[in-house]
PDB file of C-alpha atoms in Angstrom:
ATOM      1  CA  UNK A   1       0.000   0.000   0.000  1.00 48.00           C
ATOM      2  CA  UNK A   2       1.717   3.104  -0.792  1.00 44.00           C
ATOM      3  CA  UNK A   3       0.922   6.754  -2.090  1.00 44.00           C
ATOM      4  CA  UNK A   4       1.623   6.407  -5.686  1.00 41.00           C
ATOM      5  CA  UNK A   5      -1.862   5.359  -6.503  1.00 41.00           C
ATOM      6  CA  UNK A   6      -2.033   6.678  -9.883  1.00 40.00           C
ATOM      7  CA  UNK A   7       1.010   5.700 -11.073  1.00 40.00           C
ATOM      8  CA  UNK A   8       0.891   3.120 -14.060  1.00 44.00           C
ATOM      9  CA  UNK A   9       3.736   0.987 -13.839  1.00 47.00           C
ATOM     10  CA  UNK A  10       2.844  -2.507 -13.425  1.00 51.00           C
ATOM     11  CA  UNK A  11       4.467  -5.722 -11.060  1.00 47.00           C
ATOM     12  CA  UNK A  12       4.713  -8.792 -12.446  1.00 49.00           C
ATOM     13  CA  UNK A  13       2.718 -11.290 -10.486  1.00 44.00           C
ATOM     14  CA  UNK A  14       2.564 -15.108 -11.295  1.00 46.00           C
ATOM     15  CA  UNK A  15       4.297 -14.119 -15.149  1.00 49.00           C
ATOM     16  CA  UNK A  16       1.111 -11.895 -15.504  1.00 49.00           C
ATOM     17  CA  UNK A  17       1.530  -7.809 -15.476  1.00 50.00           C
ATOM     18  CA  UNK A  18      -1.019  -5.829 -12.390  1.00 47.00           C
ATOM     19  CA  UNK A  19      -0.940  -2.083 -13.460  1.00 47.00           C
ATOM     20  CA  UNK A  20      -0.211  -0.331 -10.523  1.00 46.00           C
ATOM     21  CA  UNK A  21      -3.221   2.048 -11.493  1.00 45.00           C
ATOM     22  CA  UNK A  22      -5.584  -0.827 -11.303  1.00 39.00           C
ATOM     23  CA  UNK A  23      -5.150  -1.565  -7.990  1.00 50.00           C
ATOM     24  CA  UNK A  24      -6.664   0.986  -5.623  1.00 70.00           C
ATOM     25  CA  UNK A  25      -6.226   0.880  -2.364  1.00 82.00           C
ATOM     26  CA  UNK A  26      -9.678  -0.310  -1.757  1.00 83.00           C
ATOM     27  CA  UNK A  27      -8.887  -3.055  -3.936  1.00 83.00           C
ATOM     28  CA  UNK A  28      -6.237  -3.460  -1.533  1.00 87.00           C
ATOM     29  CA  UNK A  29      -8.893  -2.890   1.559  1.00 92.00           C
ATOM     30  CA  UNK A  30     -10.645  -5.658  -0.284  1.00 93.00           C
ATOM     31  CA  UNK A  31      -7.901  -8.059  -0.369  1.00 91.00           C
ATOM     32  CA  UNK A  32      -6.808  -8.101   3.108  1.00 94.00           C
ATOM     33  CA  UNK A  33     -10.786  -8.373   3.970  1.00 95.00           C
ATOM     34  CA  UNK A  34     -11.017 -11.514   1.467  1.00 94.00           C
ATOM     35  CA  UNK A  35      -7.390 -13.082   2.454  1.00 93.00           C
ATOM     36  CA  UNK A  36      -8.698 -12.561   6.482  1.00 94.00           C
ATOM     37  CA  UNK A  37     -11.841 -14.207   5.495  1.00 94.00           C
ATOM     38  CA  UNK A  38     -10.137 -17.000   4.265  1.00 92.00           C
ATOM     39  CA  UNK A  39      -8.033 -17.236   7.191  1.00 90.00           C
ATOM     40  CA  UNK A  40     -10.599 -18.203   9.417  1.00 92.00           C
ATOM     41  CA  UNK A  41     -12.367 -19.999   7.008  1.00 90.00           C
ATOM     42  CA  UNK A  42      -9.317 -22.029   7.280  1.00 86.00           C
ATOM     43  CA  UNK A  43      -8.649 -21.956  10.968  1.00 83.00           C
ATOM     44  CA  UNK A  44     -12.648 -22.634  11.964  1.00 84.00           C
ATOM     45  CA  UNK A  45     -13.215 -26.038   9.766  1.00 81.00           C
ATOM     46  CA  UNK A  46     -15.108 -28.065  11.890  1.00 79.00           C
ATOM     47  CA  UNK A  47     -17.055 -24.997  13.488  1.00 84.00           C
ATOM     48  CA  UNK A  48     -20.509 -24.034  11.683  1.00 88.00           C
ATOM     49  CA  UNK A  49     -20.554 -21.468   9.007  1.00 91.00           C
ATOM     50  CA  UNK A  50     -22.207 -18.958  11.417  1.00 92.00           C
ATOM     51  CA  UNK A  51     -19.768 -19.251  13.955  1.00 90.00           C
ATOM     52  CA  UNK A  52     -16.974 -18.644  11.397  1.00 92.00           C
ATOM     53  CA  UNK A  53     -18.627 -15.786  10.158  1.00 94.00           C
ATOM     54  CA  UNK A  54     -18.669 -14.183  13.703  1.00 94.00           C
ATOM     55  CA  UNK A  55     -15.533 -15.225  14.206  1.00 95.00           C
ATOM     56  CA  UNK A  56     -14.349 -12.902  11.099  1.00 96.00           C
ATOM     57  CA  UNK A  57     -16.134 -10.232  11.892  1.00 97.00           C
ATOM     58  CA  UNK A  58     -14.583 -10.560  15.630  1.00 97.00           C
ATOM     59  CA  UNK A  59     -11.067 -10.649  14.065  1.00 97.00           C
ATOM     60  CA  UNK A  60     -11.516  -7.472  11.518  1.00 98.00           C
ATOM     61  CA  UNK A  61     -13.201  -5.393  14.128  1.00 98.00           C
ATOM     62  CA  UNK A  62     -10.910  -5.921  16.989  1.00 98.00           C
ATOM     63  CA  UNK A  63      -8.262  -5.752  14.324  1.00 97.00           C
ATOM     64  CA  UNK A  64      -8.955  -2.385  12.398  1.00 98.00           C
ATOM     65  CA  UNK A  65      -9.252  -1.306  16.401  1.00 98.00           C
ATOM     66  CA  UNK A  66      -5.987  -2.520  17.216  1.00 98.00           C
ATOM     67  CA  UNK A  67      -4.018  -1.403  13.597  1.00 97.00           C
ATOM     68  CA  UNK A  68      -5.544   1.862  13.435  1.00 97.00           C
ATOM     69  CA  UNK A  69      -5.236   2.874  17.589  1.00 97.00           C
ATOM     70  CA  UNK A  70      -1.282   2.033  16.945  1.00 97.00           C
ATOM     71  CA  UNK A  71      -1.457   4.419  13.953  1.00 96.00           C
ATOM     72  CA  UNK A  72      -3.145   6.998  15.757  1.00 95.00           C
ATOM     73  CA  UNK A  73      -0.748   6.826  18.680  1.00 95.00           C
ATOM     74  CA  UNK A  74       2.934   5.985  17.009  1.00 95.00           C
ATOM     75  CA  UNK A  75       2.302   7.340  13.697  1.00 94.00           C
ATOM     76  CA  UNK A  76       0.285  10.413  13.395  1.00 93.00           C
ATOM     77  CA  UNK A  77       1.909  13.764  14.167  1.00 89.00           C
ATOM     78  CA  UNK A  78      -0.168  16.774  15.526  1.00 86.00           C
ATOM     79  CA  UNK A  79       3.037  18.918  14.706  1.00 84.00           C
ATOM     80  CA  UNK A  80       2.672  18.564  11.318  1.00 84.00           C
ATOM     81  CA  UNK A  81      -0.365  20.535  11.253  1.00 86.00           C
ATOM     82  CA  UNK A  82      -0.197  24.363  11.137  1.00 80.00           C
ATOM     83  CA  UNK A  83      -3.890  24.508  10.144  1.00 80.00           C
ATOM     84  CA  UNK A  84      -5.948  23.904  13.451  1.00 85.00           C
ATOM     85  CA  UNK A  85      -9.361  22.803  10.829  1.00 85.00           C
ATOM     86  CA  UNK A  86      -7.218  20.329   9.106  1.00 86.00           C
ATOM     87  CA  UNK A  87      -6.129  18.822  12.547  1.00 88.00           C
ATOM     88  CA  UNK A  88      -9.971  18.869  13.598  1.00 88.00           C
ATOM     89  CA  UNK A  89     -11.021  17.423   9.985  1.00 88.00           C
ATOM     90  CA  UNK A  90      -8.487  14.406  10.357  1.00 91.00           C
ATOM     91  CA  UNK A  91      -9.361  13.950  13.964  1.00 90.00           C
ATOM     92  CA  UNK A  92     -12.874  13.457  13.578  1.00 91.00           C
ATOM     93  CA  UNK A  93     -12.674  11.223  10.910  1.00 93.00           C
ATOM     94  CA  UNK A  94     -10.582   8.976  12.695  1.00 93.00           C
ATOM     95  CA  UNK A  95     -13.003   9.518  15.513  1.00 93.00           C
ATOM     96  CA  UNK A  96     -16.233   8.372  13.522  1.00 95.00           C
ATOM     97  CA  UNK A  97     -13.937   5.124  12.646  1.00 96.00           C
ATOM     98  CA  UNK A  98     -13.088   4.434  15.918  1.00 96.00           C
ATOM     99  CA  UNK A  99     -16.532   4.698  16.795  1.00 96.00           C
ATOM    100  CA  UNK A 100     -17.406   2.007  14.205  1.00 97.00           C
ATOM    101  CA  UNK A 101     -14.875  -0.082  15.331  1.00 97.00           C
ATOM    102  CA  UNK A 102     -15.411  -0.176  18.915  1.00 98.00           C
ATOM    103  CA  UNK A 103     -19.081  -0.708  18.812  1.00 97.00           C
ATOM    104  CA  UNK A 104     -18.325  -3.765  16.268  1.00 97.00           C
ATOM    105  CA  UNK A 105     -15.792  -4.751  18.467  1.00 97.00           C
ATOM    106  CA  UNK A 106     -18.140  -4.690  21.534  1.00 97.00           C
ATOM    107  CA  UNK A 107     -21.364  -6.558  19.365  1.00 97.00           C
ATOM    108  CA  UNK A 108     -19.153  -9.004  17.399  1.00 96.00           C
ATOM    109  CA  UNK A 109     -17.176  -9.865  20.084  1.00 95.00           C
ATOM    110  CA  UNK A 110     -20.461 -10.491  22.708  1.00 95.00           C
ATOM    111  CA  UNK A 111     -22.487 -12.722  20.300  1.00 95.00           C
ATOM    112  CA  UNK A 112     -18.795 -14.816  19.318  1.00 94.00           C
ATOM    113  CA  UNK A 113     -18.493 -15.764  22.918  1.00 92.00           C
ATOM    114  CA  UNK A 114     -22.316 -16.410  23.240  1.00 88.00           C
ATOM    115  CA  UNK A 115     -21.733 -19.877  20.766  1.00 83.00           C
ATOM    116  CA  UNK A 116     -19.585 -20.715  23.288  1.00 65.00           C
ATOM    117  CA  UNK A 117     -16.172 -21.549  20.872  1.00 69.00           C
ATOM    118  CA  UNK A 118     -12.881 -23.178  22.233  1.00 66.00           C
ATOM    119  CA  UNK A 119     -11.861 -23.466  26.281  1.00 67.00           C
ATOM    120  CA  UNK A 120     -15.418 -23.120  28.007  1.00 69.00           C
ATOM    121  CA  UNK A 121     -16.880 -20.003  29.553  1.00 70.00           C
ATOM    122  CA  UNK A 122     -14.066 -19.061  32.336  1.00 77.00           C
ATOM    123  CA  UNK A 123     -11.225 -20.342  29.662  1.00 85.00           C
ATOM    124  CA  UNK A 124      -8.157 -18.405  29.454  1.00 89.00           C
ATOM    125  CA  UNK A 125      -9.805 -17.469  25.892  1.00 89.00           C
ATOM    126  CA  UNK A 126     -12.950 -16.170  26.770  1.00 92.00           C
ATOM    127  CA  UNK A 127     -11.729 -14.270  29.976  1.00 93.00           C
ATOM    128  CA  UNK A 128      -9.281 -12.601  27.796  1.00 95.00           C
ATOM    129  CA  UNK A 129     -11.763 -11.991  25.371  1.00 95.00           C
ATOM    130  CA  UNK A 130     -14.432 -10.754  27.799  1.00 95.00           C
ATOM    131  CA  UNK A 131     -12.424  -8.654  29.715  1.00 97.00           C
ATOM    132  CA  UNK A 132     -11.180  -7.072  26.490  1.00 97.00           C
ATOM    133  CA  UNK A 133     -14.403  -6.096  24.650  1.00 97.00           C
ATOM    134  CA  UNK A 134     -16.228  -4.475  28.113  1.00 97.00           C
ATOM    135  CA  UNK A 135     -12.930  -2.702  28.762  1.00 97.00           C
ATOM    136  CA  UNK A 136     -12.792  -1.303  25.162  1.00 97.00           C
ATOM    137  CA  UNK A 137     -15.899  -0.360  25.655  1.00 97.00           C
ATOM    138  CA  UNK A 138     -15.473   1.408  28.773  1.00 96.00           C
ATOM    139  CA  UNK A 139     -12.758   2.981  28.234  1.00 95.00           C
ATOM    140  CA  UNK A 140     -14.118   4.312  24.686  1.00 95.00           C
ATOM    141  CA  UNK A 141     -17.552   5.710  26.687  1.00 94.00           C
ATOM    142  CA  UNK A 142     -14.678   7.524  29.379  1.00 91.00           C
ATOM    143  CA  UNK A 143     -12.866   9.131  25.900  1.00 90.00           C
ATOM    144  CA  UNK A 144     -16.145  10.419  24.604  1.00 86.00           C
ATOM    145  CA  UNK A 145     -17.654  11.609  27.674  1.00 87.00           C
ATOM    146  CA  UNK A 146     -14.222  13.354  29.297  1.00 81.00           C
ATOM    147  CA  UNK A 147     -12.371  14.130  26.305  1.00 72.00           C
ATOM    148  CA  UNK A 148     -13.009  18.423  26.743  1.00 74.00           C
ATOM    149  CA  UNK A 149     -12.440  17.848  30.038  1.00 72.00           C
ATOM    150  CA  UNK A 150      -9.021  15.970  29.987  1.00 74.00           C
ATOM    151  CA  UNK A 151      -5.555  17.124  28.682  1.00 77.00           C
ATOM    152  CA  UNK A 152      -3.520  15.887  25.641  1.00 79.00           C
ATOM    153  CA  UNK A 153      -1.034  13.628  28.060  1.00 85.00           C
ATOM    154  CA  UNK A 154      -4.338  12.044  29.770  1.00 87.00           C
ATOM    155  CA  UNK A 155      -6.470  11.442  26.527  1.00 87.00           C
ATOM    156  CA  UNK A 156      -2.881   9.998  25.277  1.00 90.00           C
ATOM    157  CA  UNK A 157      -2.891   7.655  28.418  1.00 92.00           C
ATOM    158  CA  UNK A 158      -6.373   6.690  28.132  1.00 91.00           C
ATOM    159  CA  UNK A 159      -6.104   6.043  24.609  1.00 94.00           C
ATOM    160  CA  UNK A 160      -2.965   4.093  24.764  1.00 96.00           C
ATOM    161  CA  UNK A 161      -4.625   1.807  27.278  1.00 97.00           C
ATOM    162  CA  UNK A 162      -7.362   1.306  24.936  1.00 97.00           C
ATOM    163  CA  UNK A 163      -4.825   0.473  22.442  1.00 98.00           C
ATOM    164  CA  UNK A 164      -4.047  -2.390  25.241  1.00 98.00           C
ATOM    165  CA  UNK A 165      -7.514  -3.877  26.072  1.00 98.00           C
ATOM    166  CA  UNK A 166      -7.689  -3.949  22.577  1.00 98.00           C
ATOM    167  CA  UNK A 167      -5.013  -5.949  22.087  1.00 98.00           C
ATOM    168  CA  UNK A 168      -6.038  -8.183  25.223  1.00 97.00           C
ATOM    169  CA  UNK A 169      -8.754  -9.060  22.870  1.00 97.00           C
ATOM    170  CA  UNK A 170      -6.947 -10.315  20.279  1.00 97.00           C
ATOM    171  CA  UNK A 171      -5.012 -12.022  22.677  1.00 96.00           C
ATOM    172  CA  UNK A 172      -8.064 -13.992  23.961  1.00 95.00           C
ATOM    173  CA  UNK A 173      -9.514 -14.375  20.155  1.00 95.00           C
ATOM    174  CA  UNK A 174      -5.901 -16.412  19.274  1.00 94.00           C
ATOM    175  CA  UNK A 175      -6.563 -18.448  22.304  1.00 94.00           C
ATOM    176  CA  UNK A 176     -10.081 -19.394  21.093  1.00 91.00           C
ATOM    177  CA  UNK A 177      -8.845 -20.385  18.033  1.00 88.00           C
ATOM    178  CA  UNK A 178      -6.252 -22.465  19.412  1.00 87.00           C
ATOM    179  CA  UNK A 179      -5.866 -23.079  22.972  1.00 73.00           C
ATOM    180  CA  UNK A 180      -3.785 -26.277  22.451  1.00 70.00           C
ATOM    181  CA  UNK A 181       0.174 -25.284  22.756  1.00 83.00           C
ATOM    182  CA  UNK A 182       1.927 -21.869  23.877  1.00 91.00           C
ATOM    183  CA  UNK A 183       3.587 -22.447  20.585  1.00 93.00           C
ATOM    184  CA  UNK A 184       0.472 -22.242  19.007  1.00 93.00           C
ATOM    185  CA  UNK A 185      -1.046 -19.218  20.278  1.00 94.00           C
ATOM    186  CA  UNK A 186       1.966 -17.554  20.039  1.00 95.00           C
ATOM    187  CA  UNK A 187       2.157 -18.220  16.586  1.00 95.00           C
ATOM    188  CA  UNK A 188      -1.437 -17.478  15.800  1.00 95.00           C
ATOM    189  CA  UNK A 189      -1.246 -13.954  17.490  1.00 96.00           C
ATOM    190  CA  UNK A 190       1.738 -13.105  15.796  1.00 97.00           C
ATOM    191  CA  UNK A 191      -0.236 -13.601  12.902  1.00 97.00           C
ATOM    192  CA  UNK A 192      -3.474 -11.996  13.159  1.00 97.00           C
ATOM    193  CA  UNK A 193      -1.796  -9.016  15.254  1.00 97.00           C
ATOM    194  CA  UNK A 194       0.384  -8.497  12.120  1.00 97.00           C
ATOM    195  CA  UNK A 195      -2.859  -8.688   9.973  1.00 96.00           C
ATOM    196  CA  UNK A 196      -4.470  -6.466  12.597  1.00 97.00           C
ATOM    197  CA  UNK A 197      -1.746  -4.098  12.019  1.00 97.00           C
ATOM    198  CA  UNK A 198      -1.658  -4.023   8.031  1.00 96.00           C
ATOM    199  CA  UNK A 199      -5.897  -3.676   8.175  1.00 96.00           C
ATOM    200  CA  UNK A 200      -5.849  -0.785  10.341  1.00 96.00           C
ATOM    201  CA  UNK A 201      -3.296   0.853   8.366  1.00 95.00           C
ATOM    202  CA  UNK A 202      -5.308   0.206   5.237  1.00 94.00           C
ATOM    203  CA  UNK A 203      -8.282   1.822   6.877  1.00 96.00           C
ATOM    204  CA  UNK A 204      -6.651   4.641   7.723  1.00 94.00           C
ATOM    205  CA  UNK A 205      -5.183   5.014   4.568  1.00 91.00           C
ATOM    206  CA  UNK A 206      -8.637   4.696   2.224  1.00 93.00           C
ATOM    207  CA  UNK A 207     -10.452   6.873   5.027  1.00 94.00           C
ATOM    208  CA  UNK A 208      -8.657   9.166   6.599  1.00 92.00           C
ATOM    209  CA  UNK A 209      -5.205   9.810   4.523  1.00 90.00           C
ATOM    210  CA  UNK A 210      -6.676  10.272   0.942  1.00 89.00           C
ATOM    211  CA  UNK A 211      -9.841  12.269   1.496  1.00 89.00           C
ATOM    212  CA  UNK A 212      -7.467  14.611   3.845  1.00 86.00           C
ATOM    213  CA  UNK A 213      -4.983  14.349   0.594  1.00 84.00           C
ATOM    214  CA  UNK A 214      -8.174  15.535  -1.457  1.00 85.00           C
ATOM    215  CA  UNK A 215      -9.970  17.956   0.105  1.00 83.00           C
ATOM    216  CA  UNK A 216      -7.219  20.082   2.085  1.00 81.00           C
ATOM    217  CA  UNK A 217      -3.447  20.565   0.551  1.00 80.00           C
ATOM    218  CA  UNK A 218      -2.511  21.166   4.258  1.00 81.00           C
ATOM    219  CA  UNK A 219      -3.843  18.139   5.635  1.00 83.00           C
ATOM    220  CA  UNK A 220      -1.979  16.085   2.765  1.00 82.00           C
ATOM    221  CA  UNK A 221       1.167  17.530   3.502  1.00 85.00           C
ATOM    222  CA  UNK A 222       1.336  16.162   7.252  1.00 87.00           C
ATOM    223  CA  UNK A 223      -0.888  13.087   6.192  1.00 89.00           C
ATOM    224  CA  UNK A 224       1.891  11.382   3.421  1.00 87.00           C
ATOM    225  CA  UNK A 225       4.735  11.289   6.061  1.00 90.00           C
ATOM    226  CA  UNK A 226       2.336   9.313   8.302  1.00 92.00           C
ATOM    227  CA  UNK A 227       1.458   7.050   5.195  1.00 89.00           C
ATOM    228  CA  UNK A 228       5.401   6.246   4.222  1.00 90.00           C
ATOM    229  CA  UNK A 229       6.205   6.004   8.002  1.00 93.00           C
ATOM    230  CA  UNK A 230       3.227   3.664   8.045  1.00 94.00           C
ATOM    231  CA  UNK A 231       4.719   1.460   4.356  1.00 91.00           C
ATOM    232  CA  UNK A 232       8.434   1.505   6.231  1.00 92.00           C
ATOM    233  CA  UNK A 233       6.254  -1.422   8.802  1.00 94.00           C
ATOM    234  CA  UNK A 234       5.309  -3.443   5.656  1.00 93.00           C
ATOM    235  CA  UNK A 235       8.742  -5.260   5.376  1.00 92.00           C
ATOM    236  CA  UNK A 236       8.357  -7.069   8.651  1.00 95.00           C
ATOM    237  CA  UNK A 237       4.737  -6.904   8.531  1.00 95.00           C
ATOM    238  CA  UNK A 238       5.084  -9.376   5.555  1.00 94.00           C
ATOM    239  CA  UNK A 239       7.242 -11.821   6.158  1.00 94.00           C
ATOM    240  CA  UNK A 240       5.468 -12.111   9.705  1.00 96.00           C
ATOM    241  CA  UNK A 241       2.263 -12.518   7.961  1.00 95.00           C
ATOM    242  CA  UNK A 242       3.420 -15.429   5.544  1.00 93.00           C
ATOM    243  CA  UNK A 243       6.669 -17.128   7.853  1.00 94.00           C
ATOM    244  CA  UNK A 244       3.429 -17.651  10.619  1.00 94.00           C
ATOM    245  CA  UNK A 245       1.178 -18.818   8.172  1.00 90.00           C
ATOM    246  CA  UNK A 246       3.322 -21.146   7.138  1.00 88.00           C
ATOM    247  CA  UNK A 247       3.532 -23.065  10.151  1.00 89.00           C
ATOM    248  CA  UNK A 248      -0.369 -22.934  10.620  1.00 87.00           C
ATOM    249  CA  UNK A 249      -0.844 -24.314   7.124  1.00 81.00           C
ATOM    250  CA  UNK A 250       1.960 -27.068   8.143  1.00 79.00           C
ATOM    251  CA  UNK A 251      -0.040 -27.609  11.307  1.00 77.00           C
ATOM    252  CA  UNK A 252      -3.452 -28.250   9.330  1.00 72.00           C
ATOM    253  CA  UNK A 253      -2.666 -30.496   6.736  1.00 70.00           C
ATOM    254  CA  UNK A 254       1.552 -31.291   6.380  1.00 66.00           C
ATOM    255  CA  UNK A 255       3.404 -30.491   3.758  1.00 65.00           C
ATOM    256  CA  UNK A 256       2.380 -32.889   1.493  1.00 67.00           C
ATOM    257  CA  UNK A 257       1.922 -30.558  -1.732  1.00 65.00           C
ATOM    258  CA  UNK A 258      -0.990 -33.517  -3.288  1.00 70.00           C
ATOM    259  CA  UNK A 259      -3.203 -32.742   0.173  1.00 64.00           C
ATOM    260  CA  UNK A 260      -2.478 -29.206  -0.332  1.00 67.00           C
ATOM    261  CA  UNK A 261      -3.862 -29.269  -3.965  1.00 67.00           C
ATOM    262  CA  UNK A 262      -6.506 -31.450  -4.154  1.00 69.00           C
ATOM    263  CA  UNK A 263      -8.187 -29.925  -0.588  1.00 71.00           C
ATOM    264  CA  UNK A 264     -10.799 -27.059  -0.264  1.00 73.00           C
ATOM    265  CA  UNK A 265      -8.656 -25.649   2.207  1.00 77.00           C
ATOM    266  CA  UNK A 266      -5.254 -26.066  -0.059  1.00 77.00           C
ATOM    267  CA  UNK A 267      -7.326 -23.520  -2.792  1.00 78.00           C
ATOM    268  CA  UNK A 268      -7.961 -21.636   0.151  1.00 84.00           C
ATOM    269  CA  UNK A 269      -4.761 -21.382   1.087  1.00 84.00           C
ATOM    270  CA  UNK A 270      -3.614 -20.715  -2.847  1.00 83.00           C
ATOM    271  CA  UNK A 271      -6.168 -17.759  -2.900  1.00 88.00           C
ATOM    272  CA  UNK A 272      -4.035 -16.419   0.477  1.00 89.00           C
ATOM    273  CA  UNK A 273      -0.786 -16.711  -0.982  1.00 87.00           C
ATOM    274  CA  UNK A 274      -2.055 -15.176  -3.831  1.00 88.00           C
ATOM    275  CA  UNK A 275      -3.129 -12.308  -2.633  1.00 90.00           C
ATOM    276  CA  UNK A 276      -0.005 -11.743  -0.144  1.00 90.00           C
ATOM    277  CA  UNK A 277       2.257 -11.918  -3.271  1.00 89.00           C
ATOM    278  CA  UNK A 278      -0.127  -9.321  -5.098  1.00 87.00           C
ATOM    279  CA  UNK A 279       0.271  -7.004  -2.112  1.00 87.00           C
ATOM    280  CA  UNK A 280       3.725  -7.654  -1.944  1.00 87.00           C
ATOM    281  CA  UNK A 281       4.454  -7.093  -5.394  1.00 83.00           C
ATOM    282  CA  UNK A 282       2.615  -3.223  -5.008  1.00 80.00           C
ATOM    283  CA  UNK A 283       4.654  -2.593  -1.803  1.00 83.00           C
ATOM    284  CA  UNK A 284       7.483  -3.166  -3.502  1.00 82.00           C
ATOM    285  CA  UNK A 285       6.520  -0.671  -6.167  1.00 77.00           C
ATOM    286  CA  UNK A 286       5.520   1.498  -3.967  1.00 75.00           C
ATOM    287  CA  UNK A 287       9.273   1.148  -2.319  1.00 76.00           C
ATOM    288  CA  UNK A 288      10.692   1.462  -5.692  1.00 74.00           C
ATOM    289  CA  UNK A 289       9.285   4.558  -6.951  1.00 73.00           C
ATOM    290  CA  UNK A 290       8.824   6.173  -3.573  1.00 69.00           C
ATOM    291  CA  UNK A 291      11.913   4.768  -1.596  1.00 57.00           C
TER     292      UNK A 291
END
């Protein structure tokens, strides 16, 4: 993902040319959506379709929470705003997205645990998991309610430990989905928090970043630092993504390349590798022309 949307050079992607123009960056929204998708799909085999569809919406909400708090805390820079409505304009539309994603957060998360998945009602997993989506929520209803009241340092506090309860939720949503070896949950939350990461970047990027880049010059000018410092996260964002999804795949079904072919979940697992080495192939473009 990178800001030289309308460039048209092209990457060369399974001996077939993408034109760089031709892939938006809600194309690439829709990508990581479709790839995540197919993750669980993957990961949530013998659970009904329902339960894997809640399970998806759990992981993007809690995600997009978690990706774009960490951009809102490490990567955006009030000091690169001299215009105080440009600040205000990017604020609240980060606001109104934040607002989405808590409240999906907080209704996804509640009906996933209510099917009961994984370790039982006071497993590590759903503790985590409980604890993480009324805390988000609390602490979101403090932010809106206090935020006149309190000062930059305290909102930053408050914020940041969102940013943590949060996380504590995607903790407890690894756990559910596997809650068999350390190794395994280690591994599976290395994954989806480096998914989380990319998706919350993305949604910053298609709904905050380029309508600031469109409608005010000023706002673009401190918005594109944010988005390269943002792109500089993709080369170990990547490899984390596909090194951790390796051993999952390995875990599911070997590495016998016949079972991997001739399986639903093998095409599954094409379609993910697929799209990781589309969206690799466009960050490196992105590198190339932008450095």
């Amino acid at each position: 993902m990178g800001m030289g949307e309308r460039e048209n050079s092209g990457v060369s992607v399974l001996g077939r040319t993408i034109r760089i123009q031709g892939l938006k960056p809600r194309a690439v929204l829709g990508l990581l959506l479709g790839a995540s998708l197919a993750g669980i799909w993957i990961a949530n085999t013998a659970n009904p379709v329902l339960v894997r569809v809640l399970s998806w919406l759990t992981l993007v909400t809690v995600g997009v929470l978690v990706g774009g708090l960490y951009w809102r805390l490490v990567l955006f820079d009030r000091s690169g705003f001299t215009a105080e409505d440009a600040y205000r304009t990017v604020r609240h539309r980060w606001q109104r997205i934040e607002t989405i994603a808590v409240l999906g957060v907080v209704l996804s998360g509640s009906v996933y645990l209510g099917f009961g998945p994984g370790d039982g009602p006071f497993g590590p997993g759903h503790v985590a998991l409980g604890i993480g989506v009324i805390a988000v929520l609390v602490l979101w209803v403090g932010l809106r309610w206090l935020a006149h009241a309190l000062s930059t340092r305290w909102t930053v506090a408050a914020r940041s430990t969102l940013l943590l309860a949060a996380l504590a939720s995607l903790a407890g949503f690894a756990w559910l989905e596997t809650g068999t070896r350390l190794l395994d949950w280690v591994v599976r939350l290395a994954h989806v928090g480096a998914v989380s990461l990319w998706l919350g970047g993305a949604i910053w990027h298609n709904f905050v970043v380029l309508p600031s880049v469109r409608s005010s010059p000023e706002a673009g000018k401190a918005m594109k630092p944010q988005a390269r410092a943002f792109r500089r996260h993709l080369p170990v964002v990547i490899p984390v993504v596909f090194i951790t999804g390796v051993y999952q795949t390995a875990g599911l079904i070997g590495w016998s390349a016949p079972a991997l072919l001739s399986s639903p979940i093998g095409h599954l697992i094409g379609f993910k590798l697929f799209v990781l080495t589309v969206l690799s192939g466009f960050v490196a473009a992105a590198f190339k022309r932008n450095g």
